Amino acid sequence: MATENKNLSVYDKTKLPNAEAYRFGIVVSQWNDHITYNLQKGAIETLMDLGAKEENIQSFEVPGSFELIFGASQLCKKGNYDAIIVIGSVIRGETAHFDYVCQGVTQGIKDLNIQYDTPVIFCVLTDDNEQQSIERSGGKHGNKGTEAGVTAVVMADFRKKL
């Protein structure tokens, strides 16, 4: 596995844009909330560490990962955000449901990035088991929410520079 024994959530703040002027929306799935809320926490802490003001970060909850698409779409339509982070966790089960949800969410978020002028950052864990999700939401592999926060700041800055 590519991330074996690596924490990928370490970043150099001096090499990243300041997020003070940017507004961020976060759409988080309630499904597997012991995972998604850790990802959300990592994203918010990172945004603030990079200069975002607390009042410029708004979080919204949806029932599951599939609903992230609708939630992010609504935020895109409002046009109030410089970047949007979608946070979910889909853990493989015994049926093909995992594959359909993962594919649908991935394609849906891709479509939003094409359709709207607001970057939508994909922070949806698609793991084979719960332990893998735990390890990527604040465990030995870091916090993918942290990585999503960094990506949101970089993409908001990219959008502004265009």
CSV table of C-alpha atoms in Angstrom, one decimal:
chain,number,residue,atom,x,y,z
A,1,MET,CA,0.0,0.0,0.0
A,2,ALA,CA,1.3,3.4,-1.0
A,3,THR,CA,0.6,5.0,2.4
A,4,GLU,CA,2.0,2.2,4.6
A,5,ASN,CA,3.7,3.7,7.7
A,6,LYS,CA,3.4,7.3,6.2
A,7,ASN,CA,1.6,10.3,7.6
A,8,LEU,CA,0.6,12.3,4.6
A,9,SER,CA,-0.9,15.2,6.5
A,10,VAL,CA,2.2,17.2,7.3
A,11,TYR,CA,2.4,20.5,5.4
A,12,ASP,CA,4.7,23.5,5.2
A,13,LYS,CA,2.6,26.5,6.1
A,14,THR,CA,5.2,28.9,4.7
A,15,LYS,CA,4.8,27.4,1.2
A,16,LEU,CA,1.0,27.8,1.1
A,17,PRO,CA,-1.3,30.8,0.5
A,18,ASN,CA,-2.9,32.6,3.4
A,19,ALA,CA,-6.6,31.7,3.7
A,20,GLU,CA,-7.7,34.9,5.5
A,21,ALA,CA,-9.7,36.3,2.6
A,22,TYR,CA,-11.4,33.1,1.6
A,23,ARG,CA,-14.7,31.5,2.5
A,24,PHE,CA,-15.1,27.8,2.8
A,25,GLY,CA,-18.1,25.5,2.8
A,26,ILE,CA,-17.9,22.0,4.2
A,27,VAL,CA,-20.5,19.3,3.5
A,28,VAL,CA,-20.1,16.3,5.8
A,29,SER,CA,-21.8,13.0,5.9
A,30,GLN,CA,-23.4,11.8,9.1
A,31,TRP,CA,-22.9,8.1,8.0
A,32,ASN,CA,-19.8,6.7,9.7
A,33,ASP,CA,-19.7,9.9,11.8
A,34,HIS,CA,-16.9,8.6,14.0
A,35,ILE,CA,-14.8,8.9,10.9
A,36,THR,CA,-16.3,11.9,9.1
A,37,TYR,CA,-16.3,14.2,12.1
A,38,ASN,CA,-12.6,13.5,12.6
A,39,LEU,CA,-12.0,14.4,9.0
A,40,GLN,CA,-14.1,17.6,9.4
A,41,LYS,CA,-12.1,18.5,12.5
A,42,GLY,CA,-8.9,18.1,10.6
A,43,ALA,CA,-10.1,20.2,7.7
A,44,ILE,CA,-11.4,23.1,10.0
A,45,GLU,CA,-8.2,23.1,12.1
A,46,THR,CA,-6.1,23.2,8.9
A,47,LEU,CA,-8.1,26.0,7.3
A,48,MET,CA,-7.8,28.1,10.5
A,49,ASP,CA,-4.1,27.3,10.8
A,50,LEU,CA,-3.6,28.6,7.2
A,51,GLY,CA,-5.4,31.9,8.2
A,52,ALA,CA,-9.1,31.3,7.6
A,53,LYS,CA,-11.4,33.1,9.9
A,54,GLU,CA,-13.8,30.9,11.9
A,55,GLU,CA,-16.8,32.9,10.7
A,56,ASN,CA,-15.7,32.2,7.1
A,57,ILE,CA,-16.0,28.4,7.5
A,58,GLN,CA,-19.5,26.9,7.4
A,59,SER,CA,-20.4,23.3,7.8
A,60,PHE,CA,-23.5,21.5,6.7
A,61,GLU,CA,-24.5,17.9,7.4
A,62,VAL,CA,-26.2,15.4,5.1
A,63,PRO,CA,-27.3,11.8,5.8
A,64,GLY,CA,-24.7,9.9,3.7
A,65,SER,CA,-22.0,10.2,1.2
A,66,PHE,CA,-24.3,10.0,-1.8
A,67,GLU,CA,-26.1,13.2,-0.5
A,68,LEU,CA,-22.8,15.1,-0.6
A,69,ILE,CA,-23.4,15.8,-4.3
A,70,PHE,CA,-26.7,17.6,-3.7
A,71,GLY,CA,-25.3,19.4,-0.7
A,72,ALA,CA,-22.2,20.7,-2.6
A,73,SER,CA,-24.4,21.5,-5.6
A,74,GLN,CA,-26.6,23.8,-3.4
A,75,LEU,CA,-23.5,25.6,-2.0
A,76,CYS,CA,-22.1,26.0,-5.5
A,77,LYS,CA,-25.3,27.6,-6.7
A,78,LYS,CA,-25.2,30.1,-3.8
A,79,GLY,CA,-21.8,31.3,-5.0
A,80,ASN,CA,-20.8,32.3,-1.4
A,81,TYR,CA,-17.7,30.1,-1.1
A,82,ASP,CA,-14.2,30.2,-2.6
A,83,ALA,CA,-13.9,26.4,-2.1
A,84,ILE,CA,-16.1,23.6,-0.9
A,85,ILE,CA,-15.0,20.4,0.9
A,86,VAL,CA,-17.1,17.3,0.8
A,87,ILE,CA,-16.4,14.8,3.6
A,88,GLY,CA,-17.6,11.2,3.7
A,89,SER,CA,-16.6,7.6,4.5
A,90,VAL,CA,-17.7,4.6,2.6
A,91,ILE,CA,-16.6,1.2,4.0
A,92,ARG,CA,-16.8,-1.9,1.8
A,93,GLY,CA,-19.5,-4.3,2.9
A,94,GLU,CA,-20.6,-7.7,1.5
A,95,THR,CA,-22.6,-6.3,-1.4
A,96,ALA,CA,-21.9,-4.2,-4.5
A,97,HIS,CA,-23.5,-1.2,-2.9
A,98,PHE,CA,-20.0,0.1,-2.0
A,99,ASP,CA,-19.0,0.2,-5.6
A,100,TYR,CA,-22.1,2.0,-6.7
A,101,VAL,CA,-21.9,4.6,-4.0
A,102,CYS,CA,-18.2,5.2,-4.5
A,103,GLN,CA,-18.6,5.5,-8.3
A,104,GLY,CA,-21.6,7.8,-8.0
A,105,VAL,CA,-20.1,10.1,-5.5
A,106,THR,CA,-16.8,10.3,-7.4
A,107,GLN,CA,-18.6,11.1,-10.7
A,108,GLY,CA,-21.0,13.5,-9.0
A,109,ILE,CA,-18.2,15.6,-7.5
A,110,LYS,CA,-16.3,15.5,-10.7
A,111,ASP,CA,-19.4,16.8,-12.5
A,112,LEU,CA,-19.7,19.7,-10.0
A,113,ASN,CA,-16.1,20.7,-10.7
A,114,ILE,CA,-16.9,20.9,-14.4
A,115,GLN,CA,-20.3,22.6,-14.0
A,116,TYR,CA,-19.5,25.3,-11.4
A,117,ASP,CA,-16.8,27.9,-10.9
A,118,THR,CA,-16.2,26.8,-7.3
A,119,PRO,CA,-13.6,24.1,-6.6
A,120,VAL,CA,-15.2,21.1,-4.8
A,121,ILE,CA,-12.6,19.2,-2.9
A,122,PHE,CA,-13.1,15.4,-2.6
A,123,CYS,CA,-12.5,14.1,0.9
A,124,VAL,CA,-14.4,10.8,0.8
A,125,LEU,CA,-12.6,7.8,2.2
A,126,THR,CA,-13.4,4.6,0.3
A,127,ASP,CA,-11.8,1.9,2.4
A,128,ASP,CA,-12.0,-1.8,2.6
A,129,ASN,CA,-12.5,-1.8,6.3
A,130,GLU,CA,-13.1,0.4,9.3
A,131,GLN,CA,-9.6,0.2,10.5
A,132,GLN,CA,-8.3,1.7,7.3
A,133,SER,CA,-10.7,4.6,7.7
A,134,ILE,CA,-9.6,5.2,11.3
A,135,GLU,CA,-6.0,5.3,10.2
A,136,ARG,CA,-6.8,8.0,7.6
A,137,SER,CA,-9.0,10.1,9.8
A,138,GLY,CA,-6.4,11.0,12.5
A,139,GLY,CA,-4.5,7.7,12.8
A,140,LYS,CA,-1.2,6.5,11.6
A,141,HIS,CA,-1.7,7.8,8.1
A,142,GLY,CA,-2.7,11.3,9.2
A,143,ASN,CA,-5.9,12.9,8.5
A,144,LYS,CA,-7.3,13.2,5.0
A,145,GLY,CA,-9.4,16.2,6.3
A,146,THR,CA,-6.1,18.0,6.8
A,147,GLU,CA,-5.1,17.3,3.2
A,148,ALA,CA,-8.5,18.5,2.0
A,149,GLY,CA,-8.1,21.7,4.0
A,150,VAL,CA,-4.7,22.4,2.3
A,151,THR,CA,-6.2,21.6,-1.1
A,152,ALA,CA,-9.1,23.9,-0.5
A,153,VAL,CA,-6.8,26.8,0.3
A,154,VAL,CA,-4.6,26.1,-2.7
A,155,MET,CA,-7.6,25.8,-5.1
A,156,ALA,CA,-9.3,28.9,-3.7
A,157,ASP,CA,-6.1,30.8,-4.3
A,158,PHE,CA,-5.8,29.3,-7.8
A,159,ARG,CA,-9.3,30.4,-8.6
A,160,LYS,CA,-8.6,34.0,-7.4
A,161,LYS,CA,-5.5,34.3,-9.5
A,162,LEU,CA,-7.4,33.4,-12.7
